[in-house]
CSV table of C-alpha atoms in Angstrom, one decimal:
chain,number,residue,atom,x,y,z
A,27,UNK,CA,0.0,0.0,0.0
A,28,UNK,CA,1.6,3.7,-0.8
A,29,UNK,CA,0.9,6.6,1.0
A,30,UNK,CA,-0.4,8.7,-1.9
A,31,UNK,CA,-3.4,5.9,-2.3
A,32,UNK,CA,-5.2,6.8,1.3
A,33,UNK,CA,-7.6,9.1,0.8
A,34,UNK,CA,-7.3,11.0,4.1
A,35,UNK,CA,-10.9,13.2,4.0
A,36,UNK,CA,-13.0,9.9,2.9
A,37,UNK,CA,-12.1,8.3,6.8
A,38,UNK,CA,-15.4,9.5,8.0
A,39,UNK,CA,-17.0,12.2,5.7
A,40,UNK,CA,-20.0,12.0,7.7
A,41,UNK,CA,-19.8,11.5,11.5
A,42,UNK,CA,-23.2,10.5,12.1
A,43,UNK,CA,-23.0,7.5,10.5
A,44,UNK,CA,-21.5,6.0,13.5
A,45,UNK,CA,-24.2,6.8,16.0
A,46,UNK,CA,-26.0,3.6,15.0
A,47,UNK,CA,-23.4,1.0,14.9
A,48,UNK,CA,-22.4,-2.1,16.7
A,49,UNK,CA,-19.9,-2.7,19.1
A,50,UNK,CA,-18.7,-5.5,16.7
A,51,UNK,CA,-18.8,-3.0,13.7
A,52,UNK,CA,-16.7,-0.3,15.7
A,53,UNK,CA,-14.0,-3.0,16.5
A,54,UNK,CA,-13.7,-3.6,12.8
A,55,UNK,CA,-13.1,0.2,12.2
A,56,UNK,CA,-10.3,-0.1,14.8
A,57,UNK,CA,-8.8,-2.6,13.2
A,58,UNK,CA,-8.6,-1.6,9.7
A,59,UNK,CA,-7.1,1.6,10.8
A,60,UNK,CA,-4.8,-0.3,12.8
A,61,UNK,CA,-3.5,-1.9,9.5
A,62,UNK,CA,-3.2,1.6,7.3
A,63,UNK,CA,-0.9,2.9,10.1
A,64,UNK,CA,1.1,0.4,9.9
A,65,UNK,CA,1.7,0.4,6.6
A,66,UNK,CA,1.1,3.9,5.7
A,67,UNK,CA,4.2,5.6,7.5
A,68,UNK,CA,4.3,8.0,10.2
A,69,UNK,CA,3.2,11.3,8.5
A,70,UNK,CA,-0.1,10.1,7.1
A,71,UNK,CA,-0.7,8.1,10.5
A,72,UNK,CA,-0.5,11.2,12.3
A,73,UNK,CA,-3.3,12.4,10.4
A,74,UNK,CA,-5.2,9.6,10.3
A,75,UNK,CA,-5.4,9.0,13.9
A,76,UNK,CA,-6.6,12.4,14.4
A,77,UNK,CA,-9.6,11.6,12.0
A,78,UNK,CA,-10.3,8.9,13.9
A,79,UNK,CA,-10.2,10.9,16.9
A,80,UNK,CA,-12.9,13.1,15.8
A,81,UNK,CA,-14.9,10.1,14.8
A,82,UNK,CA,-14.8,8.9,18.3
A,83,UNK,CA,-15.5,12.1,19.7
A,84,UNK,CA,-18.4,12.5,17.9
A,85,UNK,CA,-19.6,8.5,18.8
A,86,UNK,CA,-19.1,9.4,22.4
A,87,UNK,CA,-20.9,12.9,22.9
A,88,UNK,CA,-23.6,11.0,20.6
A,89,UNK,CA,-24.1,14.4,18.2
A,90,UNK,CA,-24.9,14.5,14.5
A,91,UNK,CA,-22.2,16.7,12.9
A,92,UNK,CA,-24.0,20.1,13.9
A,93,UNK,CA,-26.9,18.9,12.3
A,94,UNK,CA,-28.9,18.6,15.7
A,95,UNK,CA,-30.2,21.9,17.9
A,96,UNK,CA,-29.4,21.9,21.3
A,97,UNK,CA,-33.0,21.0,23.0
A,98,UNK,CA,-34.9,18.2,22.1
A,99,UNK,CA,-37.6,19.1,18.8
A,100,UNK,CA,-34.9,21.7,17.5
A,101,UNK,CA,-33.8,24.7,17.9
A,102,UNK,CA,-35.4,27.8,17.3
A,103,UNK,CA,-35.3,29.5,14.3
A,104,UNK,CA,-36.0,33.6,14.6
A,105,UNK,CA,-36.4,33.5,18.3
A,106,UNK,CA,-34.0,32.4,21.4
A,107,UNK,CA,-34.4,29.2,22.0
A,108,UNK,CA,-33.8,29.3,25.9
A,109,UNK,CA,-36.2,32.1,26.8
A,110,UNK,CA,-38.6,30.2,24.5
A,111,UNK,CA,-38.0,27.2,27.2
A,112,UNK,CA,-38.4,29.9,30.1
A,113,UNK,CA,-41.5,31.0,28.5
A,114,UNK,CA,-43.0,27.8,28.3
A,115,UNK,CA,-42.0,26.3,31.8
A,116,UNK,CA,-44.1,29.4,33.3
A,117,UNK,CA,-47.7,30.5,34.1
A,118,UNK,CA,-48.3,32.7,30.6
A,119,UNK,CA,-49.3,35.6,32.4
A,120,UNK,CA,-45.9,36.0,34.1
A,121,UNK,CA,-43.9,36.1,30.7
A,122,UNK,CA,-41.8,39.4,30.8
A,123,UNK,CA,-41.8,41.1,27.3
A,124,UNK,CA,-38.7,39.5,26.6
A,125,UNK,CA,-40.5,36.0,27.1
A,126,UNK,CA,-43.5,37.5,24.8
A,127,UNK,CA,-41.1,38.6,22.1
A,128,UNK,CA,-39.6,35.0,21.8
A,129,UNK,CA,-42.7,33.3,21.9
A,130,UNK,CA,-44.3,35.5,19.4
A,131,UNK,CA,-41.3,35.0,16.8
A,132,UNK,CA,-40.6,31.2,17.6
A,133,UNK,CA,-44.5,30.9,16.4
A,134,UNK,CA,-44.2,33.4,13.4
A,135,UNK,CA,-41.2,30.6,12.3
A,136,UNK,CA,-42.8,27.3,13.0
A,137,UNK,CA,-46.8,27.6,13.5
A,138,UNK,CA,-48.6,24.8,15.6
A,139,UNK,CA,-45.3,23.2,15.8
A,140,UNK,CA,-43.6,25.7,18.1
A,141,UNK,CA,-43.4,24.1,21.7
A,142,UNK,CA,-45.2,27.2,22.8
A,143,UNK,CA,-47.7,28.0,20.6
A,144,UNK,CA,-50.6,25.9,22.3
A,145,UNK,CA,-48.9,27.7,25.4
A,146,UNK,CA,-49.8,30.9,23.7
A,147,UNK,CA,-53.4,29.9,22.5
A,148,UNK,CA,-54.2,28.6,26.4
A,149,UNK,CA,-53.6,32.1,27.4
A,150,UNK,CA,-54.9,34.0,24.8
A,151,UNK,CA,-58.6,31.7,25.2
A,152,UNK,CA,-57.9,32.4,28.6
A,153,UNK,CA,-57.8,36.0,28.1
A,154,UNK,CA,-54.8,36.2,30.3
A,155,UNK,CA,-53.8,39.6,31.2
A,156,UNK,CA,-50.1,41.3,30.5
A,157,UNK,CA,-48.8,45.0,31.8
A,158,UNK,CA,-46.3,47.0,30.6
A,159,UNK,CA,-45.9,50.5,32.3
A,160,UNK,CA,-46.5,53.4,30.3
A,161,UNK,CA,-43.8,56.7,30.4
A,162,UNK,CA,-46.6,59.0,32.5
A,163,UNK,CA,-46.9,56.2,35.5
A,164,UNK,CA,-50.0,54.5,34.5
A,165,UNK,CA,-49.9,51.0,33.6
A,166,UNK,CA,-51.6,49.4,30.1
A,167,UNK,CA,-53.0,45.8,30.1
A,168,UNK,CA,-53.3,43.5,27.5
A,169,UNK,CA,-53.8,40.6,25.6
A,170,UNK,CA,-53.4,38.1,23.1
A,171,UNK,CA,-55.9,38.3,20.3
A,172,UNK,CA,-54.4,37.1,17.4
A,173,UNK,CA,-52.0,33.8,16.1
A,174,UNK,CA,-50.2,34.6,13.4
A,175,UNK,CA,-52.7,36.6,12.2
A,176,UNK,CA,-50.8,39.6,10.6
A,177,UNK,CA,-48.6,40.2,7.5
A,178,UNK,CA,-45.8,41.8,8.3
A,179,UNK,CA,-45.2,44.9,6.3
A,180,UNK,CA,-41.7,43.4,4.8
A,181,UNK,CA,-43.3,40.9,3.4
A,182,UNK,CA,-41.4,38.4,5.4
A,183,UNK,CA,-44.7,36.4,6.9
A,184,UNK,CA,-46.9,36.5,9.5
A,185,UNK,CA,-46.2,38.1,12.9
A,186,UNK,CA,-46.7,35.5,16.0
A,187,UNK,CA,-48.9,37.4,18.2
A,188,UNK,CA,-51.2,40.0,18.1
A,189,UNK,CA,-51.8,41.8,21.3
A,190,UNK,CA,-54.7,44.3,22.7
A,191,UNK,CA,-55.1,46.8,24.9
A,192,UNK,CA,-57.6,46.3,27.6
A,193,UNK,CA,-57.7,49.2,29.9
A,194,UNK,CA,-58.2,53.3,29.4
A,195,UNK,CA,-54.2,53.8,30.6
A,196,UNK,CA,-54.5,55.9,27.2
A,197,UNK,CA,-57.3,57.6,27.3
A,198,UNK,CA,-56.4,60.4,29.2
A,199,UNK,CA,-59.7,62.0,31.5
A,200,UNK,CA,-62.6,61.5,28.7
A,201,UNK,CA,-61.1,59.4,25.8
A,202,UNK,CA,-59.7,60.9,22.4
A,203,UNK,CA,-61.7,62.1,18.8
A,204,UNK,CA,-61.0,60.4,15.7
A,205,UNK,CA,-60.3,63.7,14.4
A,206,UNK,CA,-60.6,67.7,15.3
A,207,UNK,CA,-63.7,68.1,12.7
A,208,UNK,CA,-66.7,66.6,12.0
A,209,UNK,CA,-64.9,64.2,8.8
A,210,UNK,CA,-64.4,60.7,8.1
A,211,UNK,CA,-62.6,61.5,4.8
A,212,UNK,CA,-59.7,59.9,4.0
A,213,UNK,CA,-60.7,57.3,6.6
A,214,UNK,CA,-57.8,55.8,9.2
A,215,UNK,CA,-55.4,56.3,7.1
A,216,UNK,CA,-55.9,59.9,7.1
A,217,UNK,CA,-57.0,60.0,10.5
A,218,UNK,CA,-55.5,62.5,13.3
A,219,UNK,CA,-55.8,59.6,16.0
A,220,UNK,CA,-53.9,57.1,13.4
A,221,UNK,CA,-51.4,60.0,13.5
A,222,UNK,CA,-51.0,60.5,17.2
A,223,UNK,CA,-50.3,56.4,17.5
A,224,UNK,CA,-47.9,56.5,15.1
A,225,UNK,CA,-45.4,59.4,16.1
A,226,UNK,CA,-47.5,61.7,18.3
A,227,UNK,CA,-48.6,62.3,21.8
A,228,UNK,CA,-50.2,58.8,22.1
A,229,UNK,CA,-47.1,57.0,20.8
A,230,UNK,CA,-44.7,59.2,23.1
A,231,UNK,CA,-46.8,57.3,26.0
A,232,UNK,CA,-45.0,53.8,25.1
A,233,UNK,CA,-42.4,52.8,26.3
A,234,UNK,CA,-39.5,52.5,24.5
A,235,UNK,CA,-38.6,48.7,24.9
A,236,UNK,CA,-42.5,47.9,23.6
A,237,UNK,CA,-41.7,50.6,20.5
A,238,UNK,CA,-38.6,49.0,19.6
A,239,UNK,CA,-40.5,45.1,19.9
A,240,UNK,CA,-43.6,45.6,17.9
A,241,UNK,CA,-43.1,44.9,14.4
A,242,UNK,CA,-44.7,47.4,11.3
A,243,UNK,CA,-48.1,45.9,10.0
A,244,UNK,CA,-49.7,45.7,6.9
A,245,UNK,CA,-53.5,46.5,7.8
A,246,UNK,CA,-56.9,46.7,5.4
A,247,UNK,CA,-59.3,49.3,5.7
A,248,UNK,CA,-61.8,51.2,3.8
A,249,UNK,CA,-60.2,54.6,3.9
A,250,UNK,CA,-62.3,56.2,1.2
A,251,UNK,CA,-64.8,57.8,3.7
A,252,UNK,CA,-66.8,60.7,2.7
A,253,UNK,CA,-70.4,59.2,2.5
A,254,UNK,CA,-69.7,55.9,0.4
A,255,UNK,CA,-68.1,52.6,0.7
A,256,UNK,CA,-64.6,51.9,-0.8
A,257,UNK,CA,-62.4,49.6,-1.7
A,258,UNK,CA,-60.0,48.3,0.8
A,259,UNK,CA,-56.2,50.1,1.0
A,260,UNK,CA,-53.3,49.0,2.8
A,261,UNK,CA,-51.3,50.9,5.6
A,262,UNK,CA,-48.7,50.2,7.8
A,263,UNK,CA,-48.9,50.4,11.3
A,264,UNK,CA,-46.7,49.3,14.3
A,265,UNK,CA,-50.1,50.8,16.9
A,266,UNK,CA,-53.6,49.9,15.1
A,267,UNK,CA,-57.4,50.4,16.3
A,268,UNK,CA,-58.9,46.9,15.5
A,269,UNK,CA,-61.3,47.3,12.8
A,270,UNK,CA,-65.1,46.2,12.7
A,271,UNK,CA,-64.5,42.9,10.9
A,272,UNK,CA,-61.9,42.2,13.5
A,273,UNK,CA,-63.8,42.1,15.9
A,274,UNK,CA,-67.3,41.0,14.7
A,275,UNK,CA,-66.1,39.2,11.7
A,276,UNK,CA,-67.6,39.6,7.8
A,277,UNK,CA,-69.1,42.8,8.6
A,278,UNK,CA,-67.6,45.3,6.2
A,279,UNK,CA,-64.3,44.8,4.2
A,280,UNK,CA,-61.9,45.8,7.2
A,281,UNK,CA,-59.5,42.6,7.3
A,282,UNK,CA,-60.6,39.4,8.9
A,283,UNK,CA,-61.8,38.7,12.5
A,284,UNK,CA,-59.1,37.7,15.0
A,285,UNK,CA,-58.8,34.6,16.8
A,286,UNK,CA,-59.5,35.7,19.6
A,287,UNK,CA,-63.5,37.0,18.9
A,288,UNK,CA,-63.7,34.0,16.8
A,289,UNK,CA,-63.4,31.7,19.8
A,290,UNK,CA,-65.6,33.7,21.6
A,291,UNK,CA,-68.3,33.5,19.2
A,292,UNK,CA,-68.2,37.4,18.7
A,293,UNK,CA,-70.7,38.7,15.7
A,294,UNK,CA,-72.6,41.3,15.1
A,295,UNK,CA,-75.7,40.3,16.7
A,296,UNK,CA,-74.4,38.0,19.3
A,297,UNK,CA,-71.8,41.0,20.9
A,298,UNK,CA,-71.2,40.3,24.2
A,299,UNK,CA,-67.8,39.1,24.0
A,300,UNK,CA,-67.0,42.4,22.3
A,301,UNK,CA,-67.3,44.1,25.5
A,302,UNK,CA,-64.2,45.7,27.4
A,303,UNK,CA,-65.6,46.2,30.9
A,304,UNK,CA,-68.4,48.8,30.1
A,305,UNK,CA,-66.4,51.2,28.3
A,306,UNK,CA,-67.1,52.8,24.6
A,307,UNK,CA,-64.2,52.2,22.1
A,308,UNK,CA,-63.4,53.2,18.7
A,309,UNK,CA,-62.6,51.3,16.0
A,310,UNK,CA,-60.9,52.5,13.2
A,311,UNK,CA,-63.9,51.4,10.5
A,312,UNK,CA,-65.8,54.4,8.8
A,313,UNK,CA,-69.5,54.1,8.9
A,314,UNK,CA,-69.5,53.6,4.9
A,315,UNK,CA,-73.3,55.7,4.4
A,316,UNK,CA,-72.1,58.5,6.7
A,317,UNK,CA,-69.5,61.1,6.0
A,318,UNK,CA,-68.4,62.1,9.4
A,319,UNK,CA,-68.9,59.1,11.6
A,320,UNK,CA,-66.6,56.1,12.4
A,321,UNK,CA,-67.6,52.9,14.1
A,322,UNK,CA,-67.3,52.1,17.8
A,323,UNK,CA,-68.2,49.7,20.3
A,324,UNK,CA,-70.6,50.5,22.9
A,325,UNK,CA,-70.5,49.0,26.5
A,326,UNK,CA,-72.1,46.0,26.1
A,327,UNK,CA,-70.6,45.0,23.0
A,328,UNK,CA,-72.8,46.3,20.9
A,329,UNK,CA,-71.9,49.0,17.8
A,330,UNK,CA,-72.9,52.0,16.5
A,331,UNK,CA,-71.5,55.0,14.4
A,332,UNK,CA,-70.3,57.8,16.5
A,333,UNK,CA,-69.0,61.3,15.1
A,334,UNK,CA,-65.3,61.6,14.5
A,335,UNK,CA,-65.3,64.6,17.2
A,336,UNK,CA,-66.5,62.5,19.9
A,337,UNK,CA,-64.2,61.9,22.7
A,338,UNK,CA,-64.4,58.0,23.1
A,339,UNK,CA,-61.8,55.0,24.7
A,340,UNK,CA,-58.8,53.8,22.5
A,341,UNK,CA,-57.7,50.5,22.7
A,342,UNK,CA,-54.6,49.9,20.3
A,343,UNK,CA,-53.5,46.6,19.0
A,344,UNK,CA,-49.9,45.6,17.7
A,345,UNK,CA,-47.7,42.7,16.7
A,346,UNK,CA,-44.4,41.2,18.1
């Protein structure tokens, strides 16, 4: 046998192919290589024990050449992997925002097969509370509403979670208007409110770890306004007002109920579960026959068209 024959890289171009082998088989191994190094000389021995180093290495630690994540089922792909396994070995409604970020994108990468999406679905059918405290004192709860549910405005996919406002933290003494005049031209899009979540007053309540986490939105809404229905337009939002068909589902052309409603049977003439502890809420749906009123929700779930000067609760949705 000459040196130049051995073919150093072929000893073991693929490590895993020892994790299923015999005891007899891996004696075998040993001895062939036994017989190359005799005959092969000192320089090409060298390297070949060191291959066969690695191949033991690799037999004893029982890995597959990289190809394995570190916890069992894989390891995360868009999220971290170990405060997705924090998240899920704790009671949802202590997950810190950290915890809800990592969830959100380890769902948003692998659906129903995320460890913690059923986690995630528990809590949200649970209507499990969060907090986060907002830069004047006052605290904001919320929920989840919505499994990948949302296209993200990059056009990467869906985001993992949708999350809801569910107290008046925002609302200041009496609520906010859609808008300073009497209008629903233009719609949300062209909406002051829309304007004040998005860069204004409203937005500057946030704080700055939830603005940096919640990921821009593509949403659908009839912002023609004016008097008469039009055709759905996109915008992009990182802070949203749900929209009528959000919440009570195929309603007006306003993008598609959330999980959420849907569970709770929400429509538009069985309400209840549209309710957010008596208050009045807008959403951000024109009334289509009117040319200054949008949609809210009343009270007890119910809706009606209010003018866009009307001081009434805001309730913003967004993404992580």
């Amino acid at each position: 046998m000459h040196a130049a024959a051995i073919n150093l890289r072929g000893v073991a171009p693929e490590t895993t192919r020892f994790r299923g082998q015999s005891i007899i088989e891996y004696v075998l191994i040993i001895a062939v290589i036994g017989l190359v190094i005799v005959f092969a000389g000192p320089g090409v021995a060298g390297a070949i024990r060191n291959q066969f180093n690695l191949v033991g290495n690799t037999v004893n630690s029982g890995t597959t050449g990289g190809t394995e994540g570190g916890a069992s089922g894989g390891g995360s792909t868009g999220a971290d992997s170990a405060t997705v396994q924090a998240a899920i070995a704790k009671d949802a409604k202590d997950w810190t925002l950290d915890e809800q970020e990592a969830v959100a994108e380890d769902v948003a990468a692998k659906g129903e097969a995320s460890p913690a999406c059923a986690k995630a679905k528990a809590a949200m059918d649970a209507g499990t509370k969060f907090s986060v405290k907002l830069t004047n004192g006052k605290t904001l709860e919320y929920r989840i509403i919505g499994i990948d549910h949302d296209d993200l405005a990059d056009g990467s996919g869906k985001a993992g979670l949708t999350f809801e406002a569910t107290n008046d933290a925002l609302d200041g003494p009496i609520g906010h208007p859609m808008n300073a005049t009497d209008t629903n031209a233009g719609g949300w899009e062209k909406s002051e409110l829309r304007g004040r979540f998005n860069s204004g007053d409203l937005w500057s309540l946030l704080p700055s770890e939830l603005q940096s986490k919640a990921k821009a939105v593509t949403k659908m809404t009839d912002n023609k306004g004016g008097g008469s229905a039009g055709a759905p337009s996109a915008t992009t939002d990182k802070f949203f007002l749900l929209s009528m068909t959000e919440v009570y589902g195929d309603l007006q052309s306003d993008g598609t109920q959330y999980e959420y409603f849907k569970s709770k049977g929400v429509t538009k003439s069985n309400y209840s579960g549209a309710s957010l502890s008596g208050y009045y809420y807008w959403t951000r749906s024109v009334s289509p026959s009117s040319s200054g009123n949008f949609r809210c929700v009343y009270n007890y779930g119910d809706w009606a068209g209010n003018s866009a000067t009307t001081a009434r609760g805001v309730f913003p949705a967004w993404c992580l």
